[in-house]
Coordinates of C-alpha atoms and ligand atoms in Angstrom, one line a residue:
X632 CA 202.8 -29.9 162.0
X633 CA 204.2 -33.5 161.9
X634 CA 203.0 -34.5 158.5
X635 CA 204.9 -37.7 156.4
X636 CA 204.9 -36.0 152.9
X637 CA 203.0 -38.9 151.0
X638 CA 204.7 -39.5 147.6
X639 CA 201.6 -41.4 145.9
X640 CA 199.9 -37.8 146.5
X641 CA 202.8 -36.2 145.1
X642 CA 203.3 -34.0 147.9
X643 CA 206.5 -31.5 147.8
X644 CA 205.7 -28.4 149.9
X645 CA 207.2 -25.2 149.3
X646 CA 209.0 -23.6 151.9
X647 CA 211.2 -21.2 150.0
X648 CA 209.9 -17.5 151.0
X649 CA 211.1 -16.0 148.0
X650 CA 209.5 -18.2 145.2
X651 CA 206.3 -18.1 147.3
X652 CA 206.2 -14.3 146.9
X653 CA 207.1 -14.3 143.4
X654 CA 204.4 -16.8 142.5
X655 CA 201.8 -14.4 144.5
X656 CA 203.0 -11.2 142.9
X657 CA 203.1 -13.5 139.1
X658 CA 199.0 -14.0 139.7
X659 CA 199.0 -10.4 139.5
X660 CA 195.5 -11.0 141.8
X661 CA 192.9 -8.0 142.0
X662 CA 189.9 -7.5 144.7
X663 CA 187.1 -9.1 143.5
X664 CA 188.6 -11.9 141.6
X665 CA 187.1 -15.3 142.7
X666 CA 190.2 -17.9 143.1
X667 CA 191.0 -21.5 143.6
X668 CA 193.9 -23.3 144.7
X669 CA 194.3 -26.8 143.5
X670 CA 196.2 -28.9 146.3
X671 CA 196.7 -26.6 149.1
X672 CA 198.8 -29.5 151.4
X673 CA 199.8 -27.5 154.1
X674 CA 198.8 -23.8 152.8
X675 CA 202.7 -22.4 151.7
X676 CA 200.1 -20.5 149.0
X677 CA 197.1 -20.7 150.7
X678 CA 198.1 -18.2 153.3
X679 CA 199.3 -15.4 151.1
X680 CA 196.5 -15.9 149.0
X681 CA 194.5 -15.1 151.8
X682 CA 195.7 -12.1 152.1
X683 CA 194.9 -10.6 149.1
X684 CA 191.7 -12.7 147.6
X685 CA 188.1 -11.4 148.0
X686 CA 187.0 -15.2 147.2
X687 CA 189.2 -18.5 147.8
X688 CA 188.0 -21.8 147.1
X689 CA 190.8 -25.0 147.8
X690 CA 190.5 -28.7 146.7
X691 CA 192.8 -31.1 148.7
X692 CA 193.0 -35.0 147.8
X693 CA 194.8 -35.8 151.3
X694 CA 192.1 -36.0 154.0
X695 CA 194.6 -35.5 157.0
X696 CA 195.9 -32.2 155.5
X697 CA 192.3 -31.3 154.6
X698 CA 191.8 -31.8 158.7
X699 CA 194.7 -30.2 158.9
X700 CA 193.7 -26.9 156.5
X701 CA 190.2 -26.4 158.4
X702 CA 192.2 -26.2 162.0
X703 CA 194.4 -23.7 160.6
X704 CA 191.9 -21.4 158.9
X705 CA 188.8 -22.2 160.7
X706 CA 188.5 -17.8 161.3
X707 CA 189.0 -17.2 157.4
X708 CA 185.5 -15.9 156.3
X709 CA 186.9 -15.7 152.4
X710 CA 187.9 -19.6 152.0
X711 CA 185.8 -22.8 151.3
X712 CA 187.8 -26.2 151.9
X713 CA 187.4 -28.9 149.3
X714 CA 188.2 -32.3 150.4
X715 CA 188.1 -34.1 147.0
X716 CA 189.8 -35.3 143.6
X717 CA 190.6 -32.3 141.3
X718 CA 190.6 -34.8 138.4
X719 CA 186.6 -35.0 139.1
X720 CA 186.1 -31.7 141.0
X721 CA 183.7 -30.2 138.8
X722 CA 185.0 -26.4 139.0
X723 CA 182.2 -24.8 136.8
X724 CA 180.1 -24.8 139.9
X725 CA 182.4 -22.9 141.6
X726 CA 182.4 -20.1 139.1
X727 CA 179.3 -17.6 140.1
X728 CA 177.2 -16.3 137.3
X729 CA 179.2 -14.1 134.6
X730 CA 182.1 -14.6 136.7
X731 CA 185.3 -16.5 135.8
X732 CA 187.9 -18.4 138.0
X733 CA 191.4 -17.8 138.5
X734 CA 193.2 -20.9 139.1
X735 CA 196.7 -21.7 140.6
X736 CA 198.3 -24.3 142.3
X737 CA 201.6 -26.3 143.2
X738 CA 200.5 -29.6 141.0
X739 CA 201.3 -33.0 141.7
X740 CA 203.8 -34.0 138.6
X741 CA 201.9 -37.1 138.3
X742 CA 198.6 -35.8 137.5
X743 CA 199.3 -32.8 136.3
X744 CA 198.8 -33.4 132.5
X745 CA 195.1 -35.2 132.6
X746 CA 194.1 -32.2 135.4
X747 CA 195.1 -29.1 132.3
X748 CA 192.9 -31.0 130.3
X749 CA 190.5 -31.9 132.9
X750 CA 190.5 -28.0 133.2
X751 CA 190.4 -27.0 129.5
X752 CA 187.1 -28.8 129.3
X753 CA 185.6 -25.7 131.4
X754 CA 187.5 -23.0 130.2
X755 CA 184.4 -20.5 129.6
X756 CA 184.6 -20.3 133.0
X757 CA 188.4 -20.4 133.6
X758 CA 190.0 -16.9 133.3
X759 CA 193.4 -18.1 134.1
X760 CA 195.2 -20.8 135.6
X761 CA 199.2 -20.4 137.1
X762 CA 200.9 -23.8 138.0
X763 CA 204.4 -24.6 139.2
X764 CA 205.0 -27.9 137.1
X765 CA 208.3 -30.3 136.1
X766 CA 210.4 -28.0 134.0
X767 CA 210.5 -30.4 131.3
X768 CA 206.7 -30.0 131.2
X769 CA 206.3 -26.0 131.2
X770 CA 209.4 -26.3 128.3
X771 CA 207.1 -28.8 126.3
X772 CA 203.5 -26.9 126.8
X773 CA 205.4 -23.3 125.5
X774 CA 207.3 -25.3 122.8
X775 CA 207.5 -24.0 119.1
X776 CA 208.1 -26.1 116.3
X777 CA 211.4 -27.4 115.3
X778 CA 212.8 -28.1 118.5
X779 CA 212.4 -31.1 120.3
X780 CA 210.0 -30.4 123.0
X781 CA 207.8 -29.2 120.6
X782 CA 204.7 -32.4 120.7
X783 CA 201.2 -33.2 121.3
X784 CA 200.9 -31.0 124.9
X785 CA 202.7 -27.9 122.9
X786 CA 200.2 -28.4 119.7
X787 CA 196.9 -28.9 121.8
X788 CA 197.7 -26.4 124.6
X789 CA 198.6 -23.7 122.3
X790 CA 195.3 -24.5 120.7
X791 CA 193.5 -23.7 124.0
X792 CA 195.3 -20.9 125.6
X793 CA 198.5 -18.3 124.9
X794 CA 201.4 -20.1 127.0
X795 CA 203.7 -18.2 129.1
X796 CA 206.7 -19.6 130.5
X797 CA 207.4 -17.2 134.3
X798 CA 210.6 -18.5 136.0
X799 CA 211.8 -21.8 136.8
X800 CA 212.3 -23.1 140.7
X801 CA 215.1 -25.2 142.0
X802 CA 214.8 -28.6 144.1
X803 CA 215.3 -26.9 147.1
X804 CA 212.4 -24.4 147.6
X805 CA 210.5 -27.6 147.9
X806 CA 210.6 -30.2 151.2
X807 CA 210.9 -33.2 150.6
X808 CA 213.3 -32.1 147.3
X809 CA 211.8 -33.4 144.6
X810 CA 215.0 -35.2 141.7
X811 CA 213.7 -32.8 138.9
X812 CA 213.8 -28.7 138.5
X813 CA 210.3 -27.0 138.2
X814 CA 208.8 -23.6 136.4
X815 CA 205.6 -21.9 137.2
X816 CA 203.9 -21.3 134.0
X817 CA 200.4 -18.8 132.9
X818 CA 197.9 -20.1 130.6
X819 CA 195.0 -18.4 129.3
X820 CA 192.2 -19.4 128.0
X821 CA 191.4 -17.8 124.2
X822 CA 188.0 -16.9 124.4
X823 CA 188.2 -17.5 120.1
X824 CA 191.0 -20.2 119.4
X825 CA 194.0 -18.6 117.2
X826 CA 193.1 -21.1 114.4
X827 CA 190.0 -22.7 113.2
X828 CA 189.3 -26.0 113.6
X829 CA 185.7 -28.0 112.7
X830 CA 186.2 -30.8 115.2
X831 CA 188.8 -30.8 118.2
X832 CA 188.5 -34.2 118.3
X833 CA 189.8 -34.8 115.3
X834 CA 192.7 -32.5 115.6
X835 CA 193.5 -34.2 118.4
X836 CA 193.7 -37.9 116.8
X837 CA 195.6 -36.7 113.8
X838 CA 198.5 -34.8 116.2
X839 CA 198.2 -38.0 118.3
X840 CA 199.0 -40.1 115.3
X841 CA 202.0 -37.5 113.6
X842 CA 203.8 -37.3 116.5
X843 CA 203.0 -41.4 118.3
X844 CA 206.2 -41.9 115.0
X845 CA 207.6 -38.2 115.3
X846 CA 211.0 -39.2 113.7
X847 CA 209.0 -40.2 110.0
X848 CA 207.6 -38.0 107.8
X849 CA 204.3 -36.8 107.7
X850 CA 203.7 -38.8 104.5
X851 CA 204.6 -42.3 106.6
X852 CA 202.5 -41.1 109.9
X853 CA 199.5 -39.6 108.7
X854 CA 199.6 -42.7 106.0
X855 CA 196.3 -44.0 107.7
X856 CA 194.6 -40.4 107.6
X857 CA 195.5 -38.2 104.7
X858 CA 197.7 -39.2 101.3
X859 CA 200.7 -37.4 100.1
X860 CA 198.5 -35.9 97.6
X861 CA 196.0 -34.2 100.1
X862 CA 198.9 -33.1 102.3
X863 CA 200.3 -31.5 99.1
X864 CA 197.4 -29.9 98.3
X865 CA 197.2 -28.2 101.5
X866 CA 200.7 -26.0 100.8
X867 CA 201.8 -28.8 103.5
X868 CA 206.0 -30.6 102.3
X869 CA 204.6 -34.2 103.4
X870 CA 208.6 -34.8 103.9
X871 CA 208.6 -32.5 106.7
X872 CA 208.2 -34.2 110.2
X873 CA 205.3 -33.5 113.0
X874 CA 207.7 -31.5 114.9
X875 CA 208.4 -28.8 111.9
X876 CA 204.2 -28.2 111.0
X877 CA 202.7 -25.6 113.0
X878 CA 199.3 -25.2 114.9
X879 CA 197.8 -23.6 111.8
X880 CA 199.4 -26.4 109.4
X881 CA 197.9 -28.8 111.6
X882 CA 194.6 -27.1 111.9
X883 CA 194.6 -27.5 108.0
X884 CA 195.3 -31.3 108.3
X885 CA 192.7 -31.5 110.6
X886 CA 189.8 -29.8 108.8
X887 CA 191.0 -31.6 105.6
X888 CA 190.7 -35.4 107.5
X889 CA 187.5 -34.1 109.2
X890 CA 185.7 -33.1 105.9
X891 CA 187.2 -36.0 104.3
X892 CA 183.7 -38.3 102.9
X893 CA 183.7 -41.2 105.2
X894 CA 185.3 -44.2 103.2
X895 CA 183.5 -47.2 103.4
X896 CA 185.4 -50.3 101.9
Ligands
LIG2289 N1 200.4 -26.1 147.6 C1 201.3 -26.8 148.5 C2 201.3 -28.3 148.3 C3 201.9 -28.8 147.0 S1 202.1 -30.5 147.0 C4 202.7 -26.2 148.5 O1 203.0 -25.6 147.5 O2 203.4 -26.4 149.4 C5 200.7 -31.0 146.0 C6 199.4 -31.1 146.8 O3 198.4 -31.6 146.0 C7 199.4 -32.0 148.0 O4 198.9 -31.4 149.1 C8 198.6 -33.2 147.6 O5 198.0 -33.9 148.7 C9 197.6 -32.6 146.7 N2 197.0 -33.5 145.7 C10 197.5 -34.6 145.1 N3 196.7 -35.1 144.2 C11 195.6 -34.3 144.2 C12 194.3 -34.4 143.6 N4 194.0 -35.4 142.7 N5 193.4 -33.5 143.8 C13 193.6 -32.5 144.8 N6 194.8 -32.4 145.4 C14 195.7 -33.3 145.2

């Protein structure tokens, strides 16, 4: 097919046989299992997926590949073609009653942030979700603390789902070769979170605000939010930086800003 890989769709097609197999055989797929594929460009995973799934639904951005997708697997009784935005596909109403999805996909690097979260939002139906991402990405969302990928992604995806780094992928499985190395990564949706937390929201503004100043201390960043004192009071040393406090330490700074009475000056 005589496609121009468009950039502004983020398109890098695999072509490497050997990754492709071991990104099948990593979504460990079983009959019965209802599946989507998020950008399906010119079906490198769509075909094996094929294969194997009772139930395949794609979403592709890129109308000429969409074209393209129907031509090529206009005989598949199993598979639904999306032509549409992932970032607004609503993939509830995919998911038939009881059921959960399994989600996987090659991800443009560019959106590939906002579309996890995008997902998160539904993850009572979401069973699990595989994506090959930029290395530096999969490193940051399986991050512990202390090091310095550990951030904001690593805090609020650990919040949502258990993290599992699978094997990284050189430039070259990929046409055109994209300038950084890539990992496929497994996240999972907890059904309960690990910690408990009154108000995502506001766990999300207060990791937000430690780590927008990640070299200062949490006494300095969370200055607006909590006071040395009420970090203290937690068991929390406000000289330690956001990069050294745990999910459950910031869970704890969270609930405490969140049942904080609402100061009016
Ligand atoms: N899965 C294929 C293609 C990966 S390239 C492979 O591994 O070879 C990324 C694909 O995502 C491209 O086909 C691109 O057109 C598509 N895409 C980009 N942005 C998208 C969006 N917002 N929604 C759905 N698909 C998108």
């Amino acid at each position: 097919m005589a496609h121009q890989a468009r950039k502004r769709f983020g398109q890098n097609f695999l072509h490497d046989h050997n990754i492709i197999n071991n990104i099948i055989a990593s979504a460990m797929i079983q009959s019965g299992q209802h599946w989507v594929e998020i950008g399906a460009g010119q079906g490198a995973l769509t075909e094996p997926l094929l294969k194997k799934v009772t139930h395949l639904d794609v979403v592709e951005l890129d109308r000429d590949l969409v074209t393209w997708l129907e031509y090529k697997f206009a005989t598949q009784t199993n598979l639904k073609i999306h032509s549409a935005d992932a970032l607004r596909f609503d993939f509830a109403a995919l998911a038939p009653e009881g059921e959960k999805l399994h989600i996987i996909g090659n991800l443009p690097y560019n959106i590939s942030t906002p579309l996890m979260f995008h997902l998160l939002e539904t993850t009572d139906c979401v069973a699990d979700m595989i994506f090959m991402l930029q290395k530096e990405v999969v490193n940051r969302i399986c991050a512990m603390p202390n090091g310095k990928s550990y951030g904001r992604l690593s805090v609020m995806m650990q919040y949502y789902c258990a993290t599992e780094w699978l094997f990284d992928v050189p430039p070259e499985s990929f046409n055109p070769v994209p300038q950084v190395m890539s990992a496929m990564v497994r996240l999972v949706p907890y059904s309960k979170p690990p910690v408990e937390v009154d108000d995502v929201q506001t766990l999300s503004k207060l990791v937000t605000e430690a780590f927008s100043q990640r070299r200062k201390t949490l006494r300095n960043s969370l200055k607006k939010s909590l006071s040395e004192t009420e970090i203290t009071e937690l068991g929390i040393d406000a000289n330690l930086r956001a990069e050294n406090i745990s999910l459950s330490d910031f869970a704890l700074l969270a609930n405490a800003l969140s049942r904080k009475p609402i100061n009016v000056e």
